[in-house]
Every structure is written in structure tokens, then in C-alpha cells.
Short mmCIF file of C-alpha atoms and ligand atoms in Angstrom, two decimals:
data_model
loop_
_atom_site.label_atom_id
_atom_site.label_comp_id
_atom_site.label_asym_id
_atom_site.label_seq_id
_atom_site.Cartn_x
_atom_site.Cartn_y
_atom_site.Cartn_z
CA SER J 1 2.75 -8.89 -22.24
CA LEU J 2 2.75 -9.44 -18.60
CA CYS J 3 4.79 -11.57 -17.12
CA TRP J 4 3.29 -14.24 -14.94
CA PHE J 5 5.22 -16.66 -13.02
CA THR J 6 4.44 -19.65 -10.49
CA ALA J 7 5.44 -19.59 -7.22
CA HIS J 8 3.66 -22.69 -4.83
CA THR J 9 1.19 -23.33 -7.16
CA VAL J 10 -0.70 -19.84 -7.55
CA PRO J 11 -0.36 -18.10 -10.14
CA PHE J 12 0.92 -14.59 -9.29
CA PRO J 13 0.65 -11.56 -11.63
CA SER J 14 4.11 -9.80 -12.02
CA PRO J 15 4.32 -6.32 -12.67
CA SER J 16 7.67 -5.93 -13.21
CA GLN J 17 7.32 -5.94 -17.00
CA GLU J 18 5.38 -3.77 -18.86
CA PRO J 19 3.82 -1.93 -15.91
CA GLY J 20 7.31 -1.19 -15.21
CA GLU J 21 8.67 -0.15 -17.83
CA ILE J 22 5.65 2.14 -18.66
CA ILE J 23 5.92 4.05 -15.64
CA ARG J 24 9.54 4.17 -15.78
CA LYS J 25 9.53 5.45 -19.07
CA ALA J 26 6.72 8.22 -18.11
CA LEU J 27 8.14 9.07 -14.69
CA SER J 28 10.59 11.59 -16.48
CA GLU J 29 7.82 12.34 -19.37
CA GLU J 30 5.57 15.85 -19.15
CA LYS J 31 2.28 14.07 -17.92
CA ARG J 32 -1.41 15.88 -17.49
CA VAL J 33 -2.48 15.68 -13.84
CA SER J 34 -6.06 16.11 -12.93
CA THR J 35 -7.61 15.70 -9.11
CA LYS J 36 -9.33 13.46 -7.29
CA THR J 37 -10.78 14.17 -3.51
CA SER J 38 -8.66 16.66 -3.10
CA ALA J 39 -5.63 19.38 -4.88
CA ALA J 40 -2.94 16.84 -3.47
CA ASP J 41 -4.52 13.54 -4.46
CA LEU J 42 -3.65 13.45 -7.95
CA VAL J 43 -4.42 11.10 -11.00
CA THR J 44 -2.32 10.53 -14.55
CA GLU J 45 -2.63 9.18 -17.32
CA THR J 46 -0.89 6.56 -16.72
CA ASP J 47 -2.37 5.62 -13.68
CA HIS J 48 -5.73 4.58 -15.95
CA LEU J 49 -3.03 2.99 -18.49
CA VAL J 50 -1.52 0.73 -16.27
CA GLU J 51 -4.60 -0.20 -14.35
CA GLY J 52 -6.52 -1.02 -17.40
CA LEU J 53 -3.37 -3.11 -18.36
CA ILE J 54 -3.03 -4.97 -15.49
CA ILE J 55 -6.96 -5.46 -15.29
CA SER J 56 -7.39 -6.71 -18.76
CA GLU J 57 -4.74 -9.62 -18.49
CA LEU J 58 -6.07 -10.77 -15.27
CA GLN J 59 -9.77 -10.68 -16.77
CA LYS J 60 -8.36 -13.15 -19.36
CA ARG J 61 -7.05 -15.44 -17.02
CA PHE J 62 -9.82 -15.37 -13.90
CA PRO J 63 -12.59 -13.79 -16.13
CA SER J 64 -15.41 -14.66 -12.97
CA HIS J 65 -12.66 -13.18 -10.59
CA ARG J 66 -14.29 -9.54 -8.89
CA PHE J 67 -12.17 -6.79 -8.99
CA ILE J 68 -11.69 -3.16 -6.42
CA ALA J 69 -9.17 -0.83 -8.35
CA GLU J 70 -8.12 2.80 -7.52
CA GLU J 71 -8.82 4.61 -10.52
CA ALA J 72 -12.37 2.36 -11.22
CA ALA J 73 -13.34 3.61 -7.36
CA ALA J 74 -12.15 6.89 -8.60
CA ALA J 75 -14.36 6.93 -11.06
CA GLY J 76 -17.27 5.54 -8.88
CA ALA J 77 -17.28 1.99 -8.79
CA LYS J 78 -18.09 0.12 -5.72
CA CYS J 79 -15.02 -0.92 -3.25
CA VAL J 80 -17.07 -4.10 -1.93
CA LEU J 81 -15.37 -7.30 -0.63
CA THR J 82 -17.01 -9.92 -0.91
CA PRO J 83 -16.59 -13.88 -0.80
CA SER J 84 -15.62 -14.60 -4.22
CA PRO J 85 -11.76 -14.33 -5.22
CA THR J 86 -11.15 -10.62 -5.94
CA TRP J 87 -7.99 -8.85 -7.05
CA ILE J 88 -7.06 -5.38 -5.31
CA VAL J 89 -5.01 -3.18 -7.50
CA ASP J 90 -2.93 -0.09 -7.15
CA PRO J 91 -1.74 0.93 -10.58
CA ILE J 92 0.88 3.88 -9.73
CA ASP J 93 0.78 3.83 -5.24
CA GLY J 94 3.07 7.46 -4.71
CA THR J 95 1.49 9.08 -7.74
CA CYS J 96 2.42 12.23 -6.16
CA ASN J 97 6.00 11.43 -6.31
CA PHE J 98 5.63 10.29 -9.74
CA VAL J 99 4.26 13.69 -10.89
CA HIS J 100 7.59 15.43 -9.27
CA ARG J 101 9.91 13.15 -10.46
CA PHE J 102 10.53 11.28 -6.99
CA PRO J 103 11.61 7.88 -7.94
CA THR J 104 9.53 6.27 -4.99
CA VAL J 105 6.65 4.94 -7.02
CA ALA J 106 5.45 1.03 -7.44
CA VAL J 107 2.46 -0.93 -8.29
CA SER J 108 0.56 -2.72 -5.91
CA ILE J 109 -1.63 -5.93 -6.27
CA GLY J 110 -3.36 -8.18 -3.45
CA PHE J 111 -5.46 -10.92 -3.97
CA ALA J 112 -8.00 -11.81 -1.11
CA VAL J 113 -10.80 -15.15 -1.02
CA ASN J 114 -13.42 -15.50 1.30
CA GLN J 115 -12.37 -12.18 2.47
CA GLU J 116 -9.08 -13.23 3.72
CA LEU J 117 -6.09 -11.81 1.91
CA GLU J 118 -4.13 -14.65 0.01
CA PHE J 119 -1.49 -13.16 -1.43
CA GLY J 120 0.35 -9.83 -2.41
CA VAL J 121 2.72 -8.36 -5.03
CA ILE J 122 3.97 -5.44 -4.72
CA TYR J 123 6.43 -3.69 -7.28
CA HIS J 124 9.51 -1.01 -6.65
CA CYS J 125 9.26 0.72 -10.39
CA THR J 126 12.65 2.74 -10.06
CA GLU J 127 14.62 0.52 -8.27
CA GLU J 128 13.07 -3.04 -9.75
CA ARG J 129 12.28 -4.43 -6.48
CA LEU J 130 9.11 -7.00 -6.14
CA TYR J 131 8.12 -7.50 -2.95
CA THR J 132 6.07 -11.24 -2.94
CA GLY J 133 4.05 -13.01 -0.26
CA ARG J 134 1.71 -15.79 0.32
CA ARG J 135 0.02 -16.59 3.11
CA GLY J 136 2.10 -19.59 5.33
CA GLN J 137 4.34 -19.48 2.72
CA GLY J 138 6.85 -16.17 3.54
CA ALA J 139 7.57 -12.83 2.32
CA PHE J 140 10.69 -11.69 -0.22
CA CYS J 141 12.08 -9.10 -2.26
CA ASN J 142 13.34 -10.50 -5.66
CA GLY J 143 13.81 -13.63 -3.63
CA GLN J 144 15.16 -13.10 -0.46
CA ARG J 145 13.41 -13.54 2.55
CA LEU J 146 11.85 -10.35 4.57
CA ARG J 147 12.25 -10.26 8.13
CA VAL J 148 10.34 -7.49 10.25
CA SER J 149 12.35 -5.96 12.95
CA GLY J 150 12.31 -7.17 16.73
CA GLU J 151 12.05 -3.38 18.32
CA THR J 152 9.53 -3.00 21.46
CA ASP J 153 10.95 0.45 21.92
CA ILE J 154 9.54 3.58 20.75
CA SER J 155 11.82 5.47 21.47
CA LYS J 156 14.18 2.98 19.90
CA ALA J 157 11.90 3.58 16.46
CA LEU J 158 12.25 4.66 13.49
CA VAL J 159 8.74 5.24 12.13
CA LEU J 160 6.94 5.68 9.06
CA THR J 161 3.86 7.42 7.70
CA GLU J 162 2.06 8.62 4.86
CA ILE J 163 0.12 12.38 4.58
CA GLY J 164 -3.07 11.41 3.36
CA PRO J 165 -5.56 13.32 1.10
CA LYS J 166 -6.96 15.65 3.42
CA ARG J 167 -5.03 19.22 3.92
CA ASP J 168 -7.80 21.33 5.81
CA PRO J 169 -6.68 23.32 8.65
CA ALA J 170 -8.49 20.53 11.31
CA THR J 171 -6.73 17.19 9.89
CA LEU J 172 -3.10 18.49 9.33
CA LYS J 173 -3.37 19.73 13.30
CA LEU J 174 -3.96 16.09 14.10
CA PHE J 175 -1.84 14.76 11.79
CA LEU J 176 0.91 16.85 13.27
CA SER J 177 -0.09 16.51 17.10
CA ASN J 178 0.13 12.80 16.24
CA MET J 179 3.63 13.15 14.29
CA GLU J 180 4.53 15.26 17.55
CA ARG J 181 3.25 12.33 20.26
CA LEU J 182 5.59 9.86 18.88
CA LEU J 183 8.06 12.34 18.85
CA HIS J 184 7.92 13.36 22.21
CA ALA J 185 8.19 9.09 23.21
CA LYS J 186 11.61 9.79 21.60
CA ALA J 187 11.31 7.89 18.49
CA HIS J 188 14.45 8.32 16.70
CA GLY J 189 11.99 9.65 13.37
CA VAL J 190 9.51 9.73 11.76
CA ARG J 191 9.82 9.57 7.81
CA VAL J 192 7.20 10.74 5.53
CA ILE J 193 8.62 8.77 1.66
CA GLY J 194 5.35 9.79 -0.39
CA SER J 195 4.35 5.95 -1.33
CA SER J 196 2.44 3.61 1.68
CA THR J 197 2.88 0.29 -0.23
CA LEU J 198 6.37 1.13 -0.69
CA ALA J 199 6.66 2.48 3.61
CA LEU J 200 4.98 -0.97 4.18
CA CYS J 201 7.77 -2.99 2.32
CA HIS J 202 10.24 -0.83 4.53
CA LEU J 203 8.97 -2.31 7.31
CA ALA J 204 8.48 -5.90 6.06
CA SER J 205 11.91 -5.89 5.28
CA GLY J 206 13.00 -4.18 9.01
CA ALA J 207 14.56 -1.48 7.64
CA ALA J 208 12.05 0.53 10.09
CA ASP J 209 10.03 -0.55 13.33
CA ALA J 210 6.62 1.01 12.80
CA TYR J 211 4.23 2.17 10.75
CA TYR J 212 0.61 4.06 10.96
CA GLN J 213 -1.65 6.19 9.30
CA PHE J 214 -5.21 7.49 8.70
CA GLY J 215 -6.33 7.95 4.89
CA LEU J 216 -4.94 5.02 2.85
CA HIS J 217 -6.97 2.76 0.90
CA CYS J 218 -7.59 -1.07 0.52
CA TRP J 219 -5.43 -1.00 -2.44
CA ASP J 220 -2.63 0.49 -0.53
CA LEU J 221 -2.66 -2.05 2.32
CA ALA J 222 -3.69 -5.15 0.75
CA ALA J 223 -0.72 -6.79 -0.71
CA ALA J 224 1.00 -4.98 2.19
CA THR J 225 -0.70 -6.26 4.63
CA VAL J 226 0.15 -10.38 3.37
CA ILE J 227 3.78 -9.29 3.22
CA ILE J 228 3.99 -8.12 6.34
CA ARG J 229 2.28 -10.77 8.24
CA GLU J 230 4.83 -13.24 5.97
CA ALA J 231 7.41 -11.25 7.43
CA GLY J 232 6.60 -11.97 10.99
CA GLY J 233 4.69 -8.37 11.81
CA ILE J 234 1.86 -7.16 12.70
CA VAL J 235 -0.85 -5.17 10.42
CA MET J 236 -3.89 -4.22 12.66
CA ASP J 237 -6.33 -1.42 13.34
CA THR J 238 -5.52 2.08 15.05
CA SER J 239 -7.96 1.25 18.18
CA GLY J 240 -5.57 -1.35 18.61
CA GLY J 241 -8.28 -4.04 17.12
CA PRO J 242 -8.28 -6.61 14.19
CA LEU J 243 -7.03 -4.80 10.64
CA ASP J 244 -10.47 -3.62 9.09
CA LEU J 245 -8.81 -3.38 4.85
CA MET J 246 -11.26 -0.83 4.52
CA SER J 247 -11.79 1.13 7.53
CA CYS J 248 -9.06 3.75 5.42
CA ARG J 249 -6.45 3.48 9.13
CA VAL J 250 -3.75 1.08 9.77
CA VAL J 251 -1.13 0.27 12.38
CA ALA J 252 1.50 -1.88 11.37
CA ALA J 253 4.76 -2.94 13.43
CA GLY J 254 7.24 -5.55 13.81
CA THR J 255 6.26 -6.65 17.46
CA ARG J 256 2.94 -6.59 19.11
CA GLU J 257 4.16 -4.43 21.55
CA MET J 258 5.18 -2.04 19.42
CA ALA J 259 2.07 -1.65 16.92
CA THR J 260 -0.10 -1.72 20.43
CA LEU J 261 2.30 1.26 21.74
CA ILE J 262 2.13 3.47 18.08
CA ALA J 263 -1.92 2.52 18.10
CA GLN J 264 -2.59 4.31 22.01
CA ALA J 265 -0.55 7.29 20.87
CA LEU J 266 -2.29 8.33 18.28
CA GLN J 267 -5.64 10.75 17.90
CA THR J 268 -7.98 9.49 15.63
CA ILE J 269 -8.39 11.11 11.90
CA ASN J 270 -11.93 10.16 10.39
CA TYR J 271 -11.76 9.57 6.61
CA GLY J 272 -14.45 7.10 6.51
CA ARG J 273 -15.02 3.78 5.12
CA ASP J 274 -13.99 2.54 1.27
CA ASP J 275 -16.76 0.34 0.91
CA GLU J 276 -19.54 3.31 2.24
CA LYS J 277 -18.10 6.04 -1.12
C1 IPD C 1 -1.47 7.02 -2.10
C2 IPD C 1 0.23 7.65 -1.67
C3 IPD C 1 0.26 8.23 -0.45
C4 IPD C 1 -0.24 7.67 0.66
C5 IPD C 1 -2.15 8.37 0.49
C6 IPD C 1 -2.08 6.93 -0.79
P1 IPD C 1 -1.54 6.85 -4.59
O1 IPD C 1 -1.43 6.35 -2.92
O2 IPD C 1 0.67 6.18 -1.31
O3 IPD C 1 1.58 8.50 0.25
O4 IPD C 1 -0.41 9.39 1.55
O5 IPD C 1 -2.81 7.88 1.39
O6 IPD C 1 -3.62 6.99 -1.32
O7 IPD C 1 -2.80 7.77 -4.80
O8 IPD C 1 -0.50 7.53 -4.78
O9 IPD C 1 -2.31 5.63 -5.14
#
């Protein structure tokens, strides 16, 4: 069954055992792939299997808690964050990578109470790295403390982003023009690795200086937000205002200066809201 461990008196679920093993094994096997909101928004039987496993284990331990989970949402469940204790679950982040056997896939579990993110765990399934963060208690990768980069200058920055599921010509034009704006500002590079949560973990580790995206979801952001903040970083809305977990957009950076500069450079791509779907 799932492995559980106690960190600072709160039980953390560890996706590193059963879910991790299932995903690692399935990565190299044939998969049955279906599409969701677009031809690039994929799901497999393993996404459903792992989500069911995580939720049933959590429900056994916390029967009164609520859940927001990627595949349940795709099946029509409402994504509303109430003050009740709520688990926010992405069973496989990087499903497109998973389908192609590209070994950058993660399980992400965040936990919020009173609409405040309390802790998050993200498990890099192939490299067996477990990222954890708890509000006020730091962020760690396999037990080693994480610290963001202190870079404030775009012309010295490595920036991460993800494409998002919409591929219509107008969206693609905006996506490419945002990338072009950062390259014109002389960013050292802009990378797309295919997993929002793992890109955000690289930011938390100081391996990149900024991250931005339009079209990600609350289950891509919940756990990573705690981990980045606890590593000393900033997570904000692309308008420069406070993060709105349901707004399907984000800018994150090691410093407020960097996050603000990136936010100012971007044009908005409208993906609606998770809590209005
Ligand atoms: C997606 C991936 C992708 C990003 C999307 C995410 P999923 O998550 O992280 O890289 O562009 O916005 O929703 O669907 O693989 O869990």
C-alpha cells in the first residue's frame, strides 16, 4: 500500500511507493491513450488507476476531507476550494511525456485548509526524487533543503514554461510571442520539459530562475506553490497580483524582482478558470 511518513507531526502521503512503481513500470509499456480538452491533452488508464489509488488511501485515513483531482475534474467533478481540508491531486503530471516514454513524469499532491496551502509533495517517478514542502517548515528534496536562485536580471535568467493544451493559431501566436519577448530581453534560455510540477521543482531547487504558464490547473500548482515559497521563492498571478490557484495562470521566480519583470513582459492567454468549468 501507499507509504506514509510523518513530517513535523502532519501526515504526508508519499507517492514514492505504489504510485511511483506503477508509473515507472507502465512508462515502457503499450498504453491506451484518450484525449480530453484538445488533441494534445492526454489521459491513460494509468492516470485513472493512480488517481483512484491515492484518493481511496486518503479517504480511508481522512474520511471527512474533500478532494480536487485531475481526472475526476475531467469527468465533470467541480473544482471548488472551500475552507474544508482539501487534497489537490495530479496522478500523473506530464501525461504526454508518459505516453511518449519521455522520463519526466511526476505525482503531485497538495493540501489546503481554510483555502490556504499547507503542504505539498511531488514525486519525480523515474529519478525517484521526492520534493516536499510544508508552510513555515521549509522545502526539501529527498531530505535535502531547497533554496531558489537569487537572480533578479532577465538577461542572466534561465526561464521555464509549458505550452498548455490549446493549439489554435491565435493561442500559439501568443505563446510564441511571449517566448520571443523573453528572448528579446536576452534571457539565457527558455525551456519546456513537459511537466509543470517538475519544472516548478527545478525552480525551487535553484536550477532555473523563473517559470510562467497560461493553461495549467490547480492540481499542477498546489503542491509546487508550497515547495517554492518554502524554498524562498515567489509565486504570483501573471497580472503581478497575488496568486489565484483557480486562474489557470502563474508566474514564479526566485525573487520578486524577477517575477515582476516576467509578468510585465507577458501577454495574457485566456484559459478561463478551474472553478468555472
Ligand atoms: C500538464 C503538463 C503540461 C502542461 C499542462 C499540464 P498533465 O499536466 O504539466 O506540461 O503544459 O498545463 O496540465 O495533464 O500531464 O497532468
